[in-house]
Coordinates of C-alpha atoms in Angstrom, one line a residue:
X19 CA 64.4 169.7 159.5
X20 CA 64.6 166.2 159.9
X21 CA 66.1 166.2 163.5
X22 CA 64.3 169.2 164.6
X23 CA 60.9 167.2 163.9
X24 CA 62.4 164.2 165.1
X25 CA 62.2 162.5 161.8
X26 CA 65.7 160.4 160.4
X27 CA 67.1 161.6 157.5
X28 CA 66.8 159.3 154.5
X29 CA 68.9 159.5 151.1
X30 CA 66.3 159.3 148.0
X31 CA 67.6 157.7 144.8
X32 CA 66.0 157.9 141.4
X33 CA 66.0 154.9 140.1
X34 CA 65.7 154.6 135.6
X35 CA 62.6 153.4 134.1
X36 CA 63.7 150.1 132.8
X37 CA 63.9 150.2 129.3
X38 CA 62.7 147.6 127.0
X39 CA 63.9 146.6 123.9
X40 CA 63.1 148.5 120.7
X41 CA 61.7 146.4 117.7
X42 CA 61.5 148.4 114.7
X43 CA 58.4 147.5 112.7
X44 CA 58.8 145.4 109.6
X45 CA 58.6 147.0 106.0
X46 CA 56.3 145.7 104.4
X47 CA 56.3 144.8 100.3
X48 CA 54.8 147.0 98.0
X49 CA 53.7 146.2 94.5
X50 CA 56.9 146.8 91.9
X51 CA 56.3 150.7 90.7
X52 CA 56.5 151.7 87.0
X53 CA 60.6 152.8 85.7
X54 CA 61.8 150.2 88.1
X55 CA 65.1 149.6 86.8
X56 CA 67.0 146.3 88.2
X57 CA 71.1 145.8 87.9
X58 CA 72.1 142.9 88.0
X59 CA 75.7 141.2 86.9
X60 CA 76.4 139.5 83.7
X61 CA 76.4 136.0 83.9
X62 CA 76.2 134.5 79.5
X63 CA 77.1 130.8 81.0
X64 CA 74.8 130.7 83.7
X65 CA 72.1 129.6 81.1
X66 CA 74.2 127.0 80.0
X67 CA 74.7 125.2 83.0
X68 CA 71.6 125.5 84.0
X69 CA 70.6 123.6 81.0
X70 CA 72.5 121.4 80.8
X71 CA 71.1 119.7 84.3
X72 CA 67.9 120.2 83.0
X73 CA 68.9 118.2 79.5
X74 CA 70.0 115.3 81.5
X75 CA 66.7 115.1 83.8
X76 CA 64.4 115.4 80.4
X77 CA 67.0 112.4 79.2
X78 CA 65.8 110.2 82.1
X79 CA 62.0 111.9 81.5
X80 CA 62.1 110.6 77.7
X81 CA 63.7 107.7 78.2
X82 CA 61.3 106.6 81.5
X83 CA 58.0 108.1 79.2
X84 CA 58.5 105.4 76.3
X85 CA 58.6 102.4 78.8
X86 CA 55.5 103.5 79.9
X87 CA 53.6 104.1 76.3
X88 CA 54.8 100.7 75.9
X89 CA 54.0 99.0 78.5
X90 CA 50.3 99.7 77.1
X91 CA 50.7 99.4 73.1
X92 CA 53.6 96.5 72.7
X93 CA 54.3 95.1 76.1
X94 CA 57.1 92.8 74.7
X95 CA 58.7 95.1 71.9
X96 CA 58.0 93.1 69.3
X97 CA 56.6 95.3 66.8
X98 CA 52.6 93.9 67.0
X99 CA 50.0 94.6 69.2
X100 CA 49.9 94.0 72.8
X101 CA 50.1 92.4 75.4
X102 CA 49.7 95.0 78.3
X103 CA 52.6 94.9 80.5
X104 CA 51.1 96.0 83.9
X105 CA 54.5 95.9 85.5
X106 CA 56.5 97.9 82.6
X107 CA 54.1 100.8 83.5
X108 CA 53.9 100.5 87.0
X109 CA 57.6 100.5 87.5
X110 CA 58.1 103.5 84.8
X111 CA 55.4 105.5 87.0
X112 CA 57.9 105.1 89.7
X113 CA 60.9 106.0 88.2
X114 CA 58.9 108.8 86.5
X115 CA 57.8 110.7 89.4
X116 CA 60.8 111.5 90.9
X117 CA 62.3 112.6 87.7
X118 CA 59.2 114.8 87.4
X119 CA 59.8 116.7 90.9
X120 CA 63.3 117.0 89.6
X121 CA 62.4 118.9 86.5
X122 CA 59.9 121.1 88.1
X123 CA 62.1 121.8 91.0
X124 CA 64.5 123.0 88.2
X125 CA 61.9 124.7 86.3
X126 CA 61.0 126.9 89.4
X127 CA 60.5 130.5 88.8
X128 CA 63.2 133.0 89.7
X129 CA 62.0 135.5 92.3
X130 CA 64.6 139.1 92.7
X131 CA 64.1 141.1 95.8
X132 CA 64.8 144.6 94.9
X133 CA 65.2 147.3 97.7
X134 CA 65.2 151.0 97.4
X135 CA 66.4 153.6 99.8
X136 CA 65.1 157.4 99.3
X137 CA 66.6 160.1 101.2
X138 CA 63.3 161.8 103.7
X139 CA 63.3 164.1 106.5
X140 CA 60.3 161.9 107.6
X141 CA 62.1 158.7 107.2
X142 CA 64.4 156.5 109.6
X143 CA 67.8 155.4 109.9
X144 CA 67.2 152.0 110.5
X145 CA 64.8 149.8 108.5
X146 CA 64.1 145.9 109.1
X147 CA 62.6 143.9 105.9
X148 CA 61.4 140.6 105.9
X149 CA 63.7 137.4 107.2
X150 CA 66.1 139.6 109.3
X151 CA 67.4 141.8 106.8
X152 CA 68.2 145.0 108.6
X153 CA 68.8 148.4 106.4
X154 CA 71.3 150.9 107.9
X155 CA 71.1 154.5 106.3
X156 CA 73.6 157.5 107.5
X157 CA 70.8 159.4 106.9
X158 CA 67.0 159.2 107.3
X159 CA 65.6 157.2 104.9
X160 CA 62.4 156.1 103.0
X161 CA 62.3 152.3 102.2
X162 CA 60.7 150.1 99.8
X163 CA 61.4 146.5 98.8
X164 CA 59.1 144.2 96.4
X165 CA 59.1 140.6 94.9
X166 CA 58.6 139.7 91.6
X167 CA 59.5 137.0 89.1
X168 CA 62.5 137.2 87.2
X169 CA 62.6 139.1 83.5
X170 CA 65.8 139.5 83.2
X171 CA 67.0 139.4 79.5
X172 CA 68.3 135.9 78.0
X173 CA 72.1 136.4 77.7
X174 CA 74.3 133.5 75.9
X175 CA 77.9 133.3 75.5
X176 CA 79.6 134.5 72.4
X177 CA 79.1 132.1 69.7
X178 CA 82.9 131.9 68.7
X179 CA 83.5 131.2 72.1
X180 CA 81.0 128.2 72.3
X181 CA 82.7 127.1 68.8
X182 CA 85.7 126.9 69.9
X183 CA 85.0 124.8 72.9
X184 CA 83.1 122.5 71.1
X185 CA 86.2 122.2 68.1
X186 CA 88.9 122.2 71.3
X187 CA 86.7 119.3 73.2
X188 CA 86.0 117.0 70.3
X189 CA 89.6 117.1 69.0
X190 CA 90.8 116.6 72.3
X191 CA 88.4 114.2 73.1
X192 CA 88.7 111.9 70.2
X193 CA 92.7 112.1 70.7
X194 CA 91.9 110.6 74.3
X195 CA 89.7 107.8 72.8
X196 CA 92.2 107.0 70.1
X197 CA 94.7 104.8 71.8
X198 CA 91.5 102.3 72.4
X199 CA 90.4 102.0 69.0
X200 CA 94.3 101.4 68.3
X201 CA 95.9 99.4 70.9
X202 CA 92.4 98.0 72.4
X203 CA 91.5 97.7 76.2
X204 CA 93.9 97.6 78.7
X205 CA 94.1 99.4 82.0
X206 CA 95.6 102.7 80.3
X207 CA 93.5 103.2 77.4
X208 CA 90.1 102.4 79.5
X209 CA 90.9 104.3 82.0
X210 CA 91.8 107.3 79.9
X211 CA 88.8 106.6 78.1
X212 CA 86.8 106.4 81.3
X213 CA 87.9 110.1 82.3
X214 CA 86.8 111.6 78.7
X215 CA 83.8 110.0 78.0
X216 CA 81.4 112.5 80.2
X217 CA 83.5 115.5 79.1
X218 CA 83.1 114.2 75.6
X219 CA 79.6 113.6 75.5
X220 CA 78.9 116.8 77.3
X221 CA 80.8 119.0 74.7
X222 CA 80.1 116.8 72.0
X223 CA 75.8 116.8 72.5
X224 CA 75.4 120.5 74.0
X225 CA 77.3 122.7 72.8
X226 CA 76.3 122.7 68.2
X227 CA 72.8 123.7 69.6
X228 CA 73.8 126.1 72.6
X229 CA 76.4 127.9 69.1
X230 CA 73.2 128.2 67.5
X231 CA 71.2 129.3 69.6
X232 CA 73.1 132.1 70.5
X233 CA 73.4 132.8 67.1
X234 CA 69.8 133.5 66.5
X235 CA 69.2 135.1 69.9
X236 CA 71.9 137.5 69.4
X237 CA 71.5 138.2 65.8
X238 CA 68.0 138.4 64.7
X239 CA 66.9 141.4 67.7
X240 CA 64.7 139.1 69.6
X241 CA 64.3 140.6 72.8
X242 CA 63.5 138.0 75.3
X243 CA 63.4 137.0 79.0
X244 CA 65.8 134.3 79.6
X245 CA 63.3 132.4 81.7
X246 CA 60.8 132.1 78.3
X247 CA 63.6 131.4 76.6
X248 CA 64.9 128.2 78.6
X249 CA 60.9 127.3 78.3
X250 CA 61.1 127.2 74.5
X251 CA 64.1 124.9 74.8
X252 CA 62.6 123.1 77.3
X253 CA 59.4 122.6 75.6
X254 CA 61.4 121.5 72.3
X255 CA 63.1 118.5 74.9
X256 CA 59.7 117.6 76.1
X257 CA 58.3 116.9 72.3
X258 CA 60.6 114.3 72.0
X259 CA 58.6 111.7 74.1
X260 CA 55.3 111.4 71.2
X261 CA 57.8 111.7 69.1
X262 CA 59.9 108.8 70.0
X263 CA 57.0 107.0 71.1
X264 CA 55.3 107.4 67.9
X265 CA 58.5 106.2 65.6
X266 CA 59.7 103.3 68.1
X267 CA 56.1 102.0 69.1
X268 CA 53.2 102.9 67.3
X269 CA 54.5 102.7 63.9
X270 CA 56.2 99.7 64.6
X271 CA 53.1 97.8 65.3
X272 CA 50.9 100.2 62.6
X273 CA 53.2 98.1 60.1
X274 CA 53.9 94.9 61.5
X275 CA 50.7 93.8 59.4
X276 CA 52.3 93.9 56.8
X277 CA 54.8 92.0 57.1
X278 CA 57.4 94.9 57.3
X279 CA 59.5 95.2 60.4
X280 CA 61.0 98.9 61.3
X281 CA 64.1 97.2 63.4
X282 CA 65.7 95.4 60.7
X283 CA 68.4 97.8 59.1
X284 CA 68.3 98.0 55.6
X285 CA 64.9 96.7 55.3
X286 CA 62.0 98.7 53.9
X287 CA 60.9 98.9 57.6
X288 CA 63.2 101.2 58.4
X289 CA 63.2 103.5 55.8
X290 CA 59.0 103.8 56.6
X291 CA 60.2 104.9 60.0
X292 CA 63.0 106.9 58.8
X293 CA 61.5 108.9 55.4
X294 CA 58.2 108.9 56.6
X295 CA 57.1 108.3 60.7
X296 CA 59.9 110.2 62.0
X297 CA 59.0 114.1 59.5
X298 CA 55.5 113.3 60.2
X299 CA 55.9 112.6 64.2
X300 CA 58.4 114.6 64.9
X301 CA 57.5 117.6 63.2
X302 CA 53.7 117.4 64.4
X303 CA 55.7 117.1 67.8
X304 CA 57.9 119.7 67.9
X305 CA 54.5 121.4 66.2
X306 CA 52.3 121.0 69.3
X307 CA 55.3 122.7 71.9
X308 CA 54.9 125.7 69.6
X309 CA 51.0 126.3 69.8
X310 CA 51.3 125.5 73.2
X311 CA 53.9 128.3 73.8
X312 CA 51.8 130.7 70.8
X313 CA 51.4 133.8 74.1
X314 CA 55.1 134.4 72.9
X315 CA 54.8 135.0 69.3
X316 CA 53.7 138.4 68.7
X317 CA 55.2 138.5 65.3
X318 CA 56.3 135.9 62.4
X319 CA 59.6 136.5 63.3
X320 CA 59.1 135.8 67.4
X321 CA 57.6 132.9 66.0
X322 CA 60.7 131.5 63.7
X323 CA 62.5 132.6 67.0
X324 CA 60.5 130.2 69.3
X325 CA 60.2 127.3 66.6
X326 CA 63.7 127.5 66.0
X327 CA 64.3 127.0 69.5
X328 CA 61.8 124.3 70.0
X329 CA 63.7 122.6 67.3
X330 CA 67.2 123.2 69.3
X331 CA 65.4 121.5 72.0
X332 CA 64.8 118.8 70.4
X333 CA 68.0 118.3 68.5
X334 CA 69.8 119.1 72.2
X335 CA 67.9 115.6 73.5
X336 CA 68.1 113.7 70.0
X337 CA 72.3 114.6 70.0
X338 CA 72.4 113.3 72.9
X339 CA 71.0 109.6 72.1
X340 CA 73.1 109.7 69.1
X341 CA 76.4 111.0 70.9
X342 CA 76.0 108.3 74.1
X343 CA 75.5 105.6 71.1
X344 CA 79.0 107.1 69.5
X345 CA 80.9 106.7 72.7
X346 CA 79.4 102.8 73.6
X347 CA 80.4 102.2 69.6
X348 CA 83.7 99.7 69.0
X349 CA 85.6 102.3 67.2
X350 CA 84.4 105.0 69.3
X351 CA 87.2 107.5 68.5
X352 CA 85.9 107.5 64.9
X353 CA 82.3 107.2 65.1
X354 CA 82.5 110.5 67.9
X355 CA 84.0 112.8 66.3
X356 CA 82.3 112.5 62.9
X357 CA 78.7 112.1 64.4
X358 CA 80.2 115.0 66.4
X359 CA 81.1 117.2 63.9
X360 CA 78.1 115.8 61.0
X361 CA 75.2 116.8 63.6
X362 CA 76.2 119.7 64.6
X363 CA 76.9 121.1 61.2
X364 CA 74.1 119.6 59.7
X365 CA 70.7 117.7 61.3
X366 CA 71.2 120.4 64.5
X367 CA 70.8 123.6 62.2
X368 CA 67.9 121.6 60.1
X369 CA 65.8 120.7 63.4
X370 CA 65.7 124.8 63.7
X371 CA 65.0 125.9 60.5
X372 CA 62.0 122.9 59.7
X373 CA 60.2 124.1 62.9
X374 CA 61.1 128.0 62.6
X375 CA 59.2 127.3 59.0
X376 CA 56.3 126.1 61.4
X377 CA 56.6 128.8 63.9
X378 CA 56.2 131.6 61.3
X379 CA 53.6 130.6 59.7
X380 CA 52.2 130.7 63.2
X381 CA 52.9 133.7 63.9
X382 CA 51.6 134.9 60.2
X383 CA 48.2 133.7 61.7
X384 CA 48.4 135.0 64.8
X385 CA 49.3 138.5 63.2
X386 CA 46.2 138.2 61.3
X387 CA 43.8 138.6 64.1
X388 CA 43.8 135.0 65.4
X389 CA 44.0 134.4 69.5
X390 CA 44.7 130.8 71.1
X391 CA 43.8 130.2 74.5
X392 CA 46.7 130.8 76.8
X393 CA 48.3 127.0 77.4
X394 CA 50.9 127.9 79.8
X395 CA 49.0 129.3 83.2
X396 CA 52.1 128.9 85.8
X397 CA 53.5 131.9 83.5
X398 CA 50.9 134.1 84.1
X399 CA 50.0 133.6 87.7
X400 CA 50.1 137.2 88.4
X401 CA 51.2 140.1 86.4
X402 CA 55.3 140.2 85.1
X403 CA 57.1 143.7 86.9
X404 CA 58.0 145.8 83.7
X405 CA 61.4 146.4 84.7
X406 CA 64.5 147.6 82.9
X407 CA 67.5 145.6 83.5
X408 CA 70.8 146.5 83.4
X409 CA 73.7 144.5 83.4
X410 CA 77.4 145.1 84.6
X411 CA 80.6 143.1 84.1
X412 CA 82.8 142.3 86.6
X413 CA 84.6 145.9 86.9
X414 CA 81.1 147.3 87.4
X415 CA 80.0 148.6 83.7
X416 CA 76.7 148.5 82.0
X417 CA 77.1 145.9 79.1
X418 CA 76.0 147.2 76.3
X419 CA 72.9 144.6 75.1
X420 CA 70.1 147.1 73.3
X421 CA 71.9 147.0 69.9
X422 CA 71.3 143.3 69.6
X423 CA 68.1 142.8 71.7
X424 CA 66.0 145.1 70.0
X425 CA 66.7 145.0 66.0
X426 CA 68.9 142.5 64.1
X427 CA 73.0 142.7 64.5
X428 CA 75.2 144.6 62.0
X429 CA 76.7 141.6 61.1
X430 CA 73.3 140.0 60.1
X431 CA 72.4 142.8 58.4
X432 CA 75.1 142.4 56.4
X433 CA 74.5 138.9 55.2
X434 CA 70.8 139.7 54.5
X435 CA 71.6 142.6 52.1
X436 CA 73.1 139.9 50.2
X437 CA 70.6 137.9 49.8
X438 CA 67.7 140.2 50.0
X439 CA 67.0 140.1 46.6
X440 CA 67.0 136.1 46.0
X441 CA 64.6 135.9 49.4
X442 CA 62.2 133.6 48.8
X443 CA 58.3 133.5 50.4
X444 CA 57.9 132.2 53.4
X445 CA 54.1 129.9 53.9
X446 CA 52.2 131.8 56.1
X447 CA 49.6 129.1 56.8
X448 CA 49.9 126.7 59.2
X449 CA 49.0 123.9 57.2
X450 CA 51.6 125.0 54.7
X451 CA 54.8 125.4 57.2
X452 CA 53.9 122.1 58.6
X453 CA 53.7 120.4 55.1
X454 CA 57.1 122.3 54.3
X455 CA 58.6 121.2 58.1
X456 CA 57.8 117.4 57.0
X457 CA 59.1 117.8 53.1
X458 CA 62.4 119.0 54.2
X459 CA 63.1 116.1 57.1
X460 CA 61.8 113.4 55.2
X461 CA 63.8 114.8 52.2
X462 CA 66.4 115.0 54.2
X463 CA 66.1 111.1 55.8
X464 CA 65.3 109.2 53.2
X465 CA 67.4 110.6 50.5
X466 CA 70.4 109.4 53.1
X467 CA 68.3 106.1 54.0
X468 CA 68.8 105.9 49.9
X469 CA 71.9 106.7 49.3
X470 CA 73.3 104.0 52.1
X471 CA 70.9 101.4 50.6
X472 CA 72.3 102.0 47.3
X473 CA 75.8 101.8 48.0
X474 CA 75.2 99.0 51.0
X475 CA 76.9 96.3 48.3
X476 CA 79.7 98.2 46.7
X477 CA 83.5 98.8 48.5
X478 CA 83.1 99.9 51.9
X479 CA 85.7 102.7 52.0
X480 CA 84.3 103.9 48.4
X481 CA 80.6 103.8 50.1
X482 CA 81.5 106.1 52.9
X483 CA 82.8 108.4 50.9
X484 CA 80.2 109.1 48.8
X485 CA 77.8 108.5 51.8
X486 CA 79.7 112.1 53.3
X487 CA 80.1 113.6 50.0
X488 CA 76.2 113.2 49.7
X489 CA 76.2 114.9 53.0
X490 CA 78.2 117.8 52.1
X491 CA 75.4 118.5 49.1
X492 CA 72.7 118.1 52.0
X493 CA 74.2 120.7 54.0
X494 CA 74.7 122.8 51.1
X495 CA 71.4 122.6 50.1
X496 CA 70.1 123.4 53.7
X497 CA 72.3 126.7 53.9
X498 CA 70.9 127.5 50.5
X499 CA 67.7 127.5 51.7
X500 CA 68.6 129.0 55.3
X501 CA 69.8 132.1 53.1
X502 CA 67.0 132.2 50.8
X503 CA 64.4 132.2 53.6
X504 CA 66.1 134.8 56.4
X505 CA 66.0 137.9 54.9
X506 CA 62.3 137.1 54.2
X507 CA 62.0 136.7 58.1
X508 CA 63.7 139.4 59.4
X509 CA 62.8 142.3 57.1
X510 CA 59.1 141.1 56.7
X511 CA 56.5 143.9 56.7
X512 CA 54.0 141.5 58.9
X513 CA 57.0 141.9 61.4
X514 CA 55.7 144.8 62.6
X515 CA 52.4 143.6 63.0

């Protein structure tokens, strides 16, 4: 047709619509449904580490805290009143903040992004979530993903496990530190002493209290989140500052009037500090971290669980002091592996059970009908997901955790039916499990303040030995009372309250 009507003939192409590139649209969160049900792997030492950093930040925290107090009670130290030290303050406000942002950087909550893929004939094959992510499904799928803080269940390690640690790394620790105290410093011996000291404090601080506290959070069926958990221990460090600055700086001037001075060892001084300003102090202390976490306790047993802790905390920062003030001693071998091995057996376990007497009688009041006002806001910004957690080892099984998160172990069963029918009462008034939390630490301080100041003139090997042999009846007498007092706390009626 073309040449008959004088037209050219022309070659049409069809050219593609240029195609531009597909973006598939976000998914976006939804709130956490009811059932959800969250694996996750077993990790028991992850809390440990993860403490430990924390320790050492509320160690610097403490430490900076007193300077400050101070700086505006006893400038100089001296035991009286005054002068303000302006710069004191100023320069522990400097070295405090920092610290701070630390701790709260360490403290932040733990967010888990869960994401759930349901087979639809109305779904997609590809989904794209939030900061890339891209979900690939063989078949169509339905996706949903949410945000919500952490509940995952505290999980410690065994406690034989975290025993025999702490009996491998003193022993081999003190071995390491012997060839000081016996040949004295010389490039070998300091330098081998050098390596072990951190090791050795470490071990020889943190890991009594982290033994215990496994012990009572596997054993008694608390079943708690590990991030309240690692609050209550957290809160118990944090008591230590009034309490520290109430024994080294305002009783020290509250008795400087009287002539009495609370650094002089040996003097009468000291033992006010010792028998009476640190029970009252400390315990009021350790006291106050338990109202303030009082939105835990929902039974008199939650609340032995989180006074006992508090008191952990605060044995976990007071062993440290005491262990750092081992290693720097002359015969530091010696002196570390008995305040080692004394603390951990002895004033670790009595730190938990004086303020688990305060924290059940807390929670015998709050089971009586009594509400505080909720302290602890950033725990409660939003509604907790009610999820069910399961973890796995590392071939992939469920561990099995219900038997001892939910009702008290076989094993402490056991030990209770022993006792059960020698329990004695527990006080379930406040004022009373305070006054009982004091009785016991100063009965515990000044009967040793006592003993040493009797025995301070007579044969120095002879005087140590009964100094320990007094400490064995101490301990005895605490475990007497530990025994007498559990079953009480575990098979309680108000329990169930």
């Amino acid at each position: 047709m073309g040449e008959l009507s004088g037209y050219h003939s022309t070659t049409v192409i069809g050219m593609l619509p240029v195609r531009q590139p597909h973006y598939p649209i976000p998914v976006p969160l939804t709130p956490v449904p009811e059932g959800l049900t969250v694996w996750r792997a077993s990790t028991p030492w992850q809390t440990v580490r993860s403490m430990l950093g924390l320790v050492i930040v509320c160690f610097f925290v403490s430490q900076i805290a007193v300077l400050i107090g101070a700086g505006f009670i006893d400038g100089d130290m001296n035991g009286s009143l005054g002068p303000f030290d302006p710069f004191a303050t100023f320069l522990g406000g400097i070295c405090l903040s920092p610290m701070l942002m630390l701790f709260f950087f360490l403290r932040r909550p733990n967010l888990t992004h869960t994401v759930h893929a349901y087979p639809s004939h109305e779904g997609k094959n590809v989904h794209a979530l939030a900061g890339g992510t891209v979900v690939n499904s063989p078949q169509a799928t339905v996706v949903q993903h949410h945000i919500f803080r952490s509940t995952a269940p505290l999980e410690m390690p065994r406690p034989m496990h975290l025993w025999m640690l702490f009996a491998f790394g003193v022993g081999l620790s003190t071995i390491c530190l012997l060839p000081l105290t016996i040949f004295g410093a010389n490039l070998a011996t300091v330098l081998l002493a050098v390596l072990v000291v951190l090791p050795a404090w470490l071990i020889g601080f943190a890991t009594p209290v982290f033994a215990w506290w496994s012990i009572t959070s596997r054993h008694m069926g608390i079943n708690i989140s590990r991030r309240d958990a690692e609050w209550i221990l957290a809160a118990g460090m944090l008591s230590t500052i009034p309490a520290i600055i109430i024994n080294s700086v305002i009783t020290p001037v509250m008795i400087h009037p009287f002539g009495l001075n609370a650094a002089a060892s040996g003097t009468l001084g000291e033992g006010i500090v010792l028998f009476l300003s640190a029970p009252i102090g400390e315990e009021l202390s350790k006291g106050l971290a338990v109202l303030f976490l009082s939105h835990l306790i929902i039974s008199p047993k939650h609340g032995f669980y989180v006074g006992s802790t508090v008191g952990l905390g605060f044995a976990l920062l007071e062993n440290a002091q005491y262990i750092s003030m081992a290693l720097a001693s002359d015969y530091s071998s010696i002196t570390y592996f008995f305040t080692a091995t004394l603390r951990g057996l002895s004033s670790i376990p009595g730190h938990a059970m004086w303020t688990g007497l305060t924290g059940y009688a807390m929670g015998c009041w709050l089971a009586r009908g009594h509400r505080l006002p909720n302290f602890s806001k950033t725990a409660y910004l939003s509604e907790d997901a009610e999820a069910n957690w399961v973890l796995y080892d590392k071939n992939g099984l469920p561990v099995t955790t219900s038997g001892w998160t939910t009702m008290p172990s076989d094993r402490m069963m056991r030990l209770l039916v022993k006792h059960q029918r020698h329990a004695w009462a527990m006080p379930t008034t406040v004022q009373g499990g305070l006054f009982l939390a004091m009785l016991g630490h100063g009965l515990w301080n000044g009967s040793s303040w006592g003993v040493g100041m009797l025995l301070k003139d007579g044969d120095p090997v002879l005087s140590v030995l009964l100094q320990l042999a007094w400490l064995v009846v101490m301990v005895a007498a605490l475990w007497f009372c530990i025994l007498r007092w559990l079953p009480t706390i575990v098979f309680s009626t108000e329990n169930m309250a």
